[in-house]
Coordinates of N, CA and C in Angstrom, one line a residue:
Chain A
K1 N -15.6 7.4 -8.0 CA -14.6 6.4 -7.6 C -13.2 6.8 -8.1
Q2 N -12.3 6.9 -7.1 CA -10.9 7.3 -7.4 C -10.2 6.2 -8.3
E3 N -9.6 6.6 -9.3 CA -8.7 5.8 -10.1 C -7.3 6.4 -10.2
V4 N -6.3 5.5 -10.1 CA -5.0 6.0 -10.1 C -4.2 5.2 -11.3
T5 N -3.5 5.9 -12.1 CA -2.9 5.4 -13.2 C -1.4 5.7 -13.2
Q6 N -0.5 4.8 -13.4 CA 0.9 5.0 -13.5 C 1.5 4.6 -14.8
I7 N 2.1 5.6 -15.4 CA 2.7 5.4 -16.8 C 4.2 5.9 -16.7
P8 N 5.2 5.1 -17.3 CA 4.9 3.8 -18.0 C 4.8 2.7 -17.0
A9 N 4.4 1.5 -17.5 CA 4.3 0.3 -16.6 C 5.7 -0.2 -16.3
A10 N 6.6 0.0 -17.2 CA 8.0 -0.5 -17.0 C 9.0 0.5 -17.7
L11 N 10.2 0.6 -17.1 CA 11.1 1.6 -17.6 C 12.5 1.0 -17.3
S12 N 13.4 1.1 -18.3 CA 14.8 0.6 -18.2 C 15.7 1.8 -18.6
V13 N 16.6 2.1 -17.7 CA 17.6 3.2 -18.0 C 19.0 2.8 -17.6
P14 N 20.0 3.4 -18.2 CA 21.4 3.1 -17.8 C 21.7 3.9 -16.5
E15 N 22.6 3.3 -15.7 CA 23.0 4.0 -14.5 C 23.4 5.4 -14.7
G16 N 23.0 6.3 -13.8 CA 23.4 7.7 -13.8 C 22.4 8.6 -14.4
E17 N 21.4 8.0 -15.1 CA 20.4 8.9 -15.7 C 19.4 9.4 -14.6
N18 N 18.9 10.6 -14.9 CA 17.8 11.2 -14.2 C 16.5 10.7 -14.8
L19 N 15.5 10.4 -14.0 CA 14.3 9.9 -14.6 C 13.0 10.4 -13.8
V20 N 11.9 10.3 -14.5 CA 10.6 10.8 -13.9 C 9.6 9.7 -14.1
L21 N 8.9 9.4 -12.9 CA 7.8 8.5 -12.9 C 6.5 9.3 -12.8
N22 N 5.5 8.9 -13.4 CA 4.2 9.6 -13.4 C 3.1 8.9 -12.7
C23 N 2.2 9.7 -12.1 CA 1.1 9.2 -11.4 C -0.1 10.1 -11.7
S24 N -1.2 9.6 -12.1 CA -2.4 10.5 -12.3 C -3.6 9.9 -11.6
F25 N -4.4 10.8 -11.1 CA -5.6 10.4 -10.4 C -6.8 11.2 -10.8
T26 N -8.0 10.6 -10.7 CA -9.2 11.2 -11.3 C -10.0 12.1 -10.3
D27 N -9.9 11.9 -9.0 CA -10.6 12.7 -8.1 C -9.6 13.6 -7.3
S28 N -9.7 14.9 -7.4 CA -8.7 15.8 -6.8 C -9.0 16.0 -5.3
A29 N -10.0 15.5 -4.8 CA -10.3 15.6 -3.4 C -9.5 14.6 -2.5
I30 N -8.2 14.8 -2.5 CA -7.4 13.9 -1.8 C -6.9 14.5 -0.5
Y31 N -6.5 13.7 0.4 CA -5.9 14.1 1.7 C -4.4 14.2 1.6
N32 N -3.8 13.2 1.0 CA -2.4 13.2 0.7 C -2.1 12.2 -0.4
L33 N -0.8 12.2 -0.9 CA -0.3 11.3 -1.9 C 1.0 10.8 -1.4
Q34 N 1.2 9.5 -1.5 CA 2.4 8.8 -1.0 C 3.0 8.0 -2.0
W35 N 4.3 8.1 -2.1 CA 5.1 7.2 -3.1 C 5.8 6.1 -2.3
F36 N 5.7 4.9 -2.8 CA 6.3 3.7 -2.2 C 7.3 3.0 -3.2
R37 N 8.1 2.3 -2.6 CA 9.0 1.4 -3.3 C 8.7 0.0 -2.9
Q38 N 8.6 -1.0 -3.8 CA 8.4 -2.4 -3.5 C 9.4 -3.3 -4.2
D39 N 10.2 -4.0 -3.5 CA 11.1 -5.0 -4.1 C 10.3 -6.3 -4.2
P40 N 10.7 -7.2 -5.2 CA 10.0 -8.4 -5.5 C 9.6 -9.2 -4.3
G41 N 8.3 -9.5 -4.1 CA 7.9 -10.4 -3.0 C 7.9 -9.8 -1.6
K42 N 8.2 -8.5 -1.6 CA 8.3 -7.8 -0.3 C 7.2 -6.8 0.0
G43 N 7.2 -6.2 1.1 CA 6.2 -5.2 1.5 C 6.6 -3.8 0.8
L44 N 5.8 -2.8 1.2 CA 6.0 -1.5 0.6 C 6.9 -0.6 1.6
T45 N 7.8 0.1 1.0 CA 8.6 1.0 1.8 C 8.2 2.4 1.4
S46 N 7.9 3.2 2.4 CA 7.4 4.6 2.1 C 8.6 5.4 1.7
L47 N 8.5 6.2 0.6 CA 9.5 7.1 0.1 C 9.3 8.5 0.5
L48 N 8.1 9.0 0.1 CA 7.7 10.4 0.3 C 6.2 10.5 0.5
L49 N 5.8 11.4 1.3 CA 4.4 11.8 1.6 C 4.2 13.2 1.3
I50 N 3.2 13.5 0.4 CA 2.9 14.9 0.1 C 1.5 15.2 0.6
Q51 N 1.4 16.1 1.5 CA 0.0 16.5 2.0 C -0.7 17.3 0.9
S52 N -2.0 17.3 0.9 CA -2.8 18.0 -0.2 C -2.5 19.5 -0.3
S53 N -2.0 20.1 0.8 CA -1.7 21.5 0.8 C -0.3 21.8 0.2
Q54 N 0.5 20.8 0.0 CA 1.9 20.9 -0.4 C 2.1 20.7 -1.9
R55 N 3.2 21.2 -2.4 CA 3.4 21.1 -3.9 C 4.5 20.1 -4.1
E56 N 5.5 19.9 -3.2 CA 6.5 19.0 -3.4 C 7.2 18.6 -2.1
Q57 N 7.9 17.4 -2.2 CA 8.7 16.9 -1.0 C 10.0 16.4 -1.6
T58 N 11.0 16.5 -0.8 CA 12.3 16.0 -1.3 C 13.0 15.1 -0.2
S59 N 13.6 14.1 -0.6 CA 14.4 13.2 0.3 C 15.6 12.7 -0.5
G60 N 16.8 13.2 -0.2 CA 18.0 12.7 -0.9 C 17.9 12.9 -2.4
R61 N 18.0 11.9 -3.2 CA 17.9 12.0 -4.6 C 16.5 11.9 -5.2
L62 N 15.5 11.9 -4.3 CA 14.1 11.8 -4.7 C 13.4 13.1 -4.5
N63 N 12.6 13.5 -5.5 CA 11.7 14.7 -5.4 C 10.4 14.3 -5.9
A64 N 9.3 14.5 -5.1 CA 8.0 14.3 -5.6 C 7.2 15.6 -5.7
S65 N 6.4 15.7 -6.7 CA 5.6 16.9 -6.8 C 4.1 16.5 -6.9
L66 N 3.3 17.5 -6.6 CA 1.8 17.2 -6.6 C 1.1 18.4 -7.2
D67 N 0.3 18.1 -8.2 CA -0.6 19.2 -8.8 C -2.0 18.6 -8.7
K68 N -2.7 19.0 -7.6 CA -4.1 18.5 -7.4 C -5.0 18.9 -8.5
S69 N -4.9 20.1 -9.0 CA -5.9 20.6 -9.9 C -5.9 19.8 -11.2
S70 N -4.7 19.3 -11.6 CA -4.6 18.5 -12.8 C -4.6 17.0 -12.5
G71 N -4.6 16.6 -11.2 CA -4.6 15.2 -10.8 C -3.4 14.5 -11.2
R72 N -2.2 15.1 -10.9 CA -0.9 14.5 -11.3 C 0.1 14.7 -10.2
S73 N 1.0 13.6 -10.2 CA 2.1 13.7 -9.3 C 3.3 13.1 -10.1
T74 N 4.5 13.6 -9.9 CA 5.7 13.0 -10.5 C 6.7 12.7 -9.4
L75 N 7.4 11.6 -9.6 CA 8.6 11.2 -8.8 C 9.8 11.3 -9.6
Y76 N 10.7 12.2 -9.2 CA 12.0 12.5 -9.9 C 13.1 11.7 -9.1
I77 N 13.8 10.9 -9.9 CA 15.0 10.2 -9.3 C 16.2 10.7 -10.0
A78 N 17.1 11.3 -9.2 CA 18.4 11.9 -9.8 C 19.5 10.8 -9.7
A79 N 20.3 10.8 -10.7 CA 21.5 10.0 -10.8 C 21.2 8.6 -10.4
S80 N 20.4 7.9 -11.1 CA 19.9 6.6 -10.8 C 21.0 5.6 -10.6
Q81 N 20.8 4.6 -9.7 CA 21.7 3.6 -9.4 C 21.1 2.2 -9.5
P82 N 21.9 1.1 -9.8 CA 21.2 -0.2 -9.9 C 20.4 -0.6 -8.7
G83 N 20.8 -0.1 -7.5 CA 20.0 -0.4 -6.3 C 18.6 0.3 -6.3
D84 N 18.4 1.2 -7.2 CA 17.1 1.8 -7.3 C 16.1 0.9 -8.1
S85 N 16.5 -0.2 -8.6 CA 15.7 -1.1 -9.4 C 14.6 -1.7 -8.4
A86 N 13.4 -1.5 -8.8 CA 12.2 -1.9 -7.9 C 11.0 -1.4 -8.6
T87 N 9.8 -1.8 -8.0 CA 8.5 -1.2 -8.5 C 8.2 -0.1 -7.6
Y88 N 7.8 1.0 -8.3 CA 7.4 2.3 -7.6 C 5.9 2.5 -7.7
L89 N 5.3 2.6 -6.5 CA 3.8 2.7 -6.5 C 3.4 4.1 -5.9
C90 N 2.4 4.7 -6.4 CA 1.8 5.9 -5.8 C 0.4 5.5 -5.2
A91 N 0.1 6.2 -4.2 CA -1.2 6.0 -3.5 C -1.8 7.3 -3.1
V92 N -3.1 7.5 -3.4 CA -3.8 8.7 -3.0 C -4.8 8.4 -1.9
A93 N -4.8 9.2 -0.8 CA -5.6 8.9 0.3 C -6.7 9.9 0.5
T94 N -7.9 9.4 1.0 CA -9.0 10.3 1.4 C -8.7 10.7 2.9
N95 N -9.4 11.7 3.4 CA -9.2 12.0 4.8 C -9.8 11.0 5.7
A96 N -10.6 10.1 5.2 CA -11.1 9.0 6.1 C -10.1 7.8 6.2
G97 N -9.1 7.9 5.3 CA -8.0 6.9 5.5 C -7.9 5.8 4.4
K98 N -8.8 5.8 3.5 CA -8.7 4.8 2.4 C -7.7 5.3 1.4
S99 N -6.8 4.4 1.0 CA -5.8 4.7 0.0 C -6.1 3.9 -1.3
T100 N -6.0 4.6 -2.4 CA -6.1 3.9 -3.7 C -4.8 3.9 -4.4
F101 N -4.3 2.8 -4.9 CA -3.0 2.6 -5.4 C -3.1 2.5 -7.0
G102 N -2.0 2.9 -7.6 CA -1.8 2.6 -9.0 C -1.2 1.2 -9.1
D103 N -1.0 0.7 -10.3 CA -0.4 -0.6 -10.5 C 1.2 -0.6 -10.5
G104 N 1.7 0.6 -10.4 CA 3.2 0.7 -10.3 C 3.9 0.9 -11.6
T105 N 5.1 1.4 -11.5 CA 6.1 1.4 -12.6 C 7.3 0.6 -12.1
T106 N 7.6 -0.5 -12.9 CA 8.8 -1.3 -12.6 C 10.0 -0.7 -13.3
L107 N 11.0 -0.3 -12.4 CA 12.2 0.4 -12.9 C 13.4 -0.6 -12.9
T108 N 14.1 -0.6 -14.0 CA 15.4 -1.4 -14.0 C 16.5 -0.4 -14.4
V109 N 17.5 -0.3 -13.5 CA 18.7 0.5 -13.8 C 19.8 -0.4 -14.1
K110 N 20.3 -0.2 -15.3 CA 21.4 -1.1 -15.8 C 22.8 -0.6 -15.5
P111 N 23.7 -1.4 -14.9 CA 25.0 -0.9 -14.6 C 25.8 -0.5 -15.9
Chain B
D1 N 13.0 0.5 17.5 CA 11.6 0.7 17.3 C 11.1 -0.3 16.2
A2 N 10.2 -1.2 16.7 CA 9.7 -2.2 15.8 C 8.8 -1.6 14.8
G3 N 9.0 -2.1 13.6 CA 8.0 -1.6 12.5 C 6.8 -2.5 12.5
V4 N 6.1 -2.5 11.4 CA 4.9 -3.3 11.3 C 5.3 -4.8 11.1
T5 N 4.7 -5.7 11.9 CA 5.1 -7.1 11.8 C 3.8 -7.9 11.4
Q6 N 4.0 -8.8 10.5 CA 2.9 -9.7 10.1 C 3.3 -11.1 10.2
S7 N 2.3 -12.0 10.4 CA 2.5 -13.4 10.5 C 1.2 -14.1 10.0
P8 N 1.4 -15.3 9.4 CA 2.6 -15.9 9.0 C 3.1 -15.2 7.7
T9 N 4.3 -15.5 7.3 CA 4.9 -14.9 6.1 C 4.4 -15.7 4.8
H10 N 4.2 -17.0 5.0 CA 3.7 -17.8 3.8 C 2.8 -18.8 4.4
L11 N 1.7 -19.1 3.6 CA 0.9 -20.2 4.0 C 0.1 -20.7 2.8
I12 N -0.2 -22.0 2.8 CA -0.9 -22.7 1.8 C -2.2 -23.3 2.3
K13 N -3.3 -23.0 1.7 CA -4.6 -23.5 2.1 C -5.3 -24.2 0.9
T14 N -6.3 -24.9 1.1 CA -7.1 -25.5 0.0 C -8.5 -24.8 0.0
R15 N -9.1 -24.8 -1.2 CA -10.4 -24.2 -1.4 C -11.4 -24.6 -0.3
G16 N -12.1 -23.6 0.2 CA -13.1 -23.9 1.2 C -12.7 -23.7 2.7
Q17 N -11.3 -23.7 2.8 CA -10.8 -23.5 4.2 C -10.9 -22.1 4.6
Q18 N -10.5 -21.9 5.9 CA -10.5 -20.5 6.5 C -9.1 -20.2 6.9
V19 N -8.7 -18.9 6.9 CA -7.4 -18.5 7.2 C -7.5 -17.2 8.1
T20 N -6.5 -17.1 9.0 CA -6.4 -15.9 9.9 C -5.0 -15.4 9.7
L21 N -4.9 -14.1 9.4 CA -3.6 -13.4 9.3 C -3.5 -12.4 10.4
R22 N -2.3 -12.1 10.9 CA -2.1 -11.3 12.0 C -1.2 -10.1 11.7
C23 N -1.4 -9.0 12.4 CA -0.6 -7.8 12.2 C -0.4 -7.0 13.5
S24 N 0.8 -6.6 13.8 CA 1.1 -5.7 14.9 C 1.6 -4.4 14.3
P25 N 0.9 -3.3 14.6 CA 1.3 -2.0 14.0 C 2.6 -1.5 14.6
K26 N 3.1 -0.5 13.9 CA 4.3 0.2 14.3 C 4.0 0.9 15.7
S27 N 5.1 0.9 16.5 CA 4.9 1.5 17.8 C 4.4 2.9 17.8
G28 N 3.3 3.2 18.5 CA 2.7 4.5 18.5 C 1.6 4.7 17.6
H29 N 1.3 3.7 16.7 CA 0.2 3.8 15.8 C -1.0 3.0 16.3
D30 N -2.2 3.6 16.0 CA -3.4 3.0 16.5 C -4.4 2.5 15.4
T31 N -4.0 2.7 14.2 CA -4.9 2.4 13.1 C -4.2 1.3 12.2
V32 N -5.0 0.4 11.8 CA -4.5 -0.7 10.9 C -5.4 -0.8 9.7
S33 N -4.8 -0.9 8.5 CA -5.5 -1.1 7.3 C -5.0 -2.4 6.6
W34 N -5.9 -3.1 6.0 CA -5.5 -4.3 5.3 C -5.7 -4.1 3.8
Y35 N -4.7 -4.7 3.0 CA -4.8 -4.6 1.6 C -4.5 -6.0 1.0
Q36 N -5.1 -6.2 -0.2 CA -4.8 -7.4 -1.0 C -4.0 -7.0 -2.2
Q37 N -2.9 -7.7 -2.5 CA -2.2 -7.4 -3.7 C -2.0 -8.6 -4.6
A38 N -2.7 -8.7 -5.7 CA -2.5 -9.7 -6.7 C -1.2 -9.5 -7.4
L39 N -0.6 -10.5 -8.0 CA 0.6 -10.4 -8.7 C 0.5 -9.4 -9.9
G40 N 1.5 -8.5 -9.9 CA 1.5 -7.5 -11.0 C 0.6 -6.3 -10.9
Q41 N -0.2 -6.3 -9.7 CA -1.1 -5.2 -9.5 C -0.8 -4.4 -8.3
G42 N -1.4 -3.2 -8.1 CA -1.3 -2.5 -6.9 C -2.2 -3.0 -5.8
P43 N -1.9 -2.7 -4.6 CA -2.7 -3.2 -3.5 C -4.1 -2.6 -3.5
Q44 N -5.1 -3.5 -3.2 CA -6.5 -3.1 -3.1 C -6.9 -3.0 -1.6
F45 N -7.6 -1.9 -1.3 CA -8.0 -1.7 0.1 C -9.1 -2.7 0.5
I46 N -8.9 -3.4 1.6 CA -9.9 -4.3 2.1 C -10.8 -3.6 3.2
F47 N -10.1 -3.2 4.3 CA -10.8 -2.4 5.4 C -9.8 -1.8 6.3
Q48 N -10.3 -0.9 7.1 CA -9.5 -0.2 8.1 C -10.1 -0.3 9.5
Y49 N -9.2 -0.5 10.5 CA -9.7 -0.6 11.9 C -9.1 0.5 12.7
Y50 N -9.9 1.1 13.5 CA -9.5 2.2 14.4 C -10.4 2.1 15.6
E51 N -9.8 2.3 16.8 CA -10.6 2.2 18.0 C -11.4 0.9 18.1
E52 N -10.8 -0.2 17.6 CA -11.4 -1.5 17.6 C -12.7 -1.7 16.8
E53 N -12.9 -0.7 15.9 CA -14.0 -0.8 15.0 C -13.6 -0.7 13.5
E54 N -14.4 -1.4 12.7 CA -14.2 -1.3 11.2 C -14.7 0.1 10.8
R55 N -13.8 0.9 10.3 CA -14.2 2.3 10.0 C -14.5 2.5 8.5
Q56 N -13.8 1.7 7.7 CA -14.0 1.8 6.2 C -13.8 0.5 5.6
R57 N -14.5 0.2 4.5 CA -14.4 -1.1 3.9 C -14.4 -0.9 2.4
G58 N -13.5 -1.6 1.7 CA -13.4 -1.6 0.3 C -14.4 -2.6 -0.3
N59 N -14.3 -2.9 -1.6 CA -15.2 -3.7 -2.3 C -14.8 -5.2 -2.2
F60 N -14.9 -5.7 -1.0 CA -14.7 -7.1 -0.7 C -15.9 -7.8 -0.1
P61 N -16.1 -9.1 -0.4 CA -17.3 -9.7 0.2 C -17.2 -9.9 1.7
D62 N -18.3 -10.4 2.3 CA -18.4 -10.6 3.7 C -17.5 -11.7 4.2
R63 N -17.0 -12.5 3.2 CA -16.1 -13.6 3.6 C -14.8 -13.0 4.3
F64 N -14.5 -11.8 4.0 CA -13.4 -11.1 4.6 C -13.9 -10.3 5.8
S65 N -13.3 -10.7 6.9 CA -13.7 -10.0 8.2 C -12.4 -9.7 9.0
G66 N -12.5 -8.9 10.0 CA -11.4 -8.5 10.7 C -11.7 -8.2 12.2
H67 N -10.6 -7.9 12.9 CA -10.8 -7.5 14.3 C -9.6 -6.7 14.7
Q68 N -9.8 -5.8 15.6 CA -8.7 -5.1 16.2 C -8.8 -5.2 17.7
F69 N -7.6 -5.5 18.3 CA -7.6 -5.7 19.8 C -7.2 -4.4 20.5
P70 N -7.4 -4.4 21.9 CA -7.1 -3.2 22.6 C -5.6 -2.8 22.5
N71 N -4.7 -3.7 22.2 CA -3.3 -3.3 22.0 C -3.0 -2.8 20.6
Y72 N -4.1 -2.6 19.8 CA -4.1 -2.1 18.4 C -3.7 -3.2 17.4
S73 N -3.2 -4.3 17.8 CA -3.0 -5.4 16.8 C -4.3 -5.8 16.1
S74 N -4.1 -6.5 15.0 CA -5.3 -6.8 14.2 C -5.2 -8.2 13.5
E75 N -6.3 -8.7 13.2 CA -6.4 -10.0 12.5 C -7.3 -9.8 11.3
L76 N -6.9 -10.5 10.2 CA -7.8 -10.6 9.0 C -8.2 -12.0 8.8
N77 N -9.5 -12.3 8.7 CA -10.0 -13.6 8.5 C -10.6 -13.7 7.2
V78 N -10.4 -14.8 6.5 CA -11.0 -15.0 5.2 C -11.6 -16.4 5.3
N79 N -12.9 -16.5 5.1 CA -13.6 -17.8 5.1 C -13.9 -18.3 3.7
A80 N -14.2 -19.6 3.6 CA -14.6 -20.2 2.3 C -13.6 -19.8 1.2
L81 N -12.4 -20.1 1.4 CA -11.3 -19.6 0.5 C -11.6 -20.1 -1.0
L82 N -11.3 -19.1 -1.9 CA -11.4 -19.4 -3.3 C -10.0 -19.3 -3.9
L83 N -9.8 -19.9 -5.1 CA -8.5 -19.8 -5.8 C -8.1 -18.4 -6.0
G84 N -9.1 -17.5 -6.3 CA -8.8 -16.1 -6.5 C -8.4 -15.3 -5.3
D85 N -8.4 -15.9 -4.1 CA -8.0 -15.3 -2.9 C -6.4 -15.4 -2.8
S86 N -5.8 -16.1 -3.6 CA -4.3 -16.2 -3.6 C -3.8 -14.8 -3.9
A87 N -2.9 -14.4 -3.0 CA -2.4 -13.0 -3.1 C -1.4 -12.7 -1.9
L88 N -0.8 -11.6 -2.0 CA 0.0 -11.0 -0.9 C -0.9 -10.1 -0.1
Y89 N -1.1 -10.4 1.2 CA -1.9 -9.6 2.1 C -1.0 -8.7 2.9
L90 N -1.3 -7.4 2.8 CA -0.4 -6.4 3.4 C -1.2 -5.7 4.5
C91 N -0.5 -5.5 5.6 CA -1.0 -4.7 6.7 C -0.3 -3.4 6.7
A92 N -1.0 -2.3 6.9 CA -0.5 -0.9 7.0 C -0.9 -0.3 8.3
S93 N 0.0 0.3 9.0 CA -0.4 1.0 10.2 C -0.2 2.5 10.0
S94 N -1.0 3.3 10.7 CA -1.0 4.7 10.7 C -1.5 5.2 12.0
S95 N -1.7 6.6 12.1 CA -2.1 7.1 13.4 C -3.3 8.0 13.2
G96 N -4.2 7.9 14.2 CA -5.3 8.8 14.3 C -6.6 8.5 13.5
G97 N -6.6 7.3 12.8 CA -7.8 6.9 12.1 C -8.1 7.7 10.8
H98 N -7.3 8.6 10.4 CA -7.6 9.3 9.2 C -6.4 9.1 8.2
G99 N -6.3 9.8 7.1 CA -5.3 9.5 6.1 C -3.9 9.9 6.4
G100 N -3.3 9.4 7.4 CA -2.0 9.7 7.8 C -1.0 8.8 6.9
E101 N 0.3 9.0 7.2 CA 1.3 8.3 6.4 C 1.2 6.8 6.8
L102 N 1.2 6.0 5.7 CA 1.1 4.5 5.9 C 2.5 3.9 6.0
F103 N 2.6 2.9 6.9 CA 3.8 2.1 7.0 C 3.3 0.6 6.9
F104 N 4.0 -0.1 6.0 CA 3.6 -1.5 5.7 C 4.5 -2.5 6.3
G105 N 3.9 -3.7 6.5 CA 4.7 -4.8 6.9 C 5.1 -5.6 5.6
E106 N 5.8 -6.7 5.8 CA 6.3 -7.5 4.7 C 5.3 -8.3 4.0
G107 N 4.1 -8.5 4.6 CA 3.0 -9.2 4.0 C 3.0 -10.7 4.3
S108 N 1.8 -11.2 4.1 CA 1.6 -12.7 4.2 C 1.2 -13.2 2.8
R109 N 2.0 -14.1 2.3 CA 1.7 -14.7 1.0 C 0.8 -15.9 1.2
L110 N -0.4 -15.8 0.7 CA -1.4 -16.8 0.7 C -1.6 -17.5 -0.6
T111 N -1.4 -18.8 -0.6 CA -1.7 -19.6 -1.8 C -2.8 -20.5 -1.5
V112 N -3.9 -20.5 -2.4 CA -5.0 -21.4 -2.3 C -5.0 -22.4 -3.4
L113 N -5.0 -23.7 -3.0 CA -4.9 -24.7 -4.0 C -6.3 -25.4 -4.2

């Protein structure tokens, strides 16, 4: 059974800092890994998708890496802004389409 | 290009009642997955529909059932509601019935009293 863990559960940083969010998973037989952002009471917004054959993906100030052998992914956020405050979730998918989510990291960026 | 749309956005039910939630996938997508998200937790996979069939199911009782229509839209039905069914129900669309990129709707917030 796949288990996904995200550490830390909460993180508070001053504006402008670079930061790393961590995601670990127990079963390396994944199809892809996806990072999402969720604002309070809202749905999930896709940030980055990494296929199992890829090592990293970049979009603007975001960079996500994947190391299947160690069961780890990181989401790097450069030059954080108050608008980045949200809960960040990672999800690992099987090739059949079932995704397993972590419980997220709640990020607060202070002005 | 319309994204994933869900209805209703909020609803309140009492224990023992039944509820139906609806989802229209993103244009061009043919696969719909449903997730339940309790407060402070990550979404839990309920089931996935592709080609009008339930293809995969998570660890949820038979009280949770669904349907996919020929236009790829989907319904989630929950019977005999329990207090513990109170949650945000999220619909995700993707393409091809396998583990493609997921796009989520804003969810339906269900409160069971």
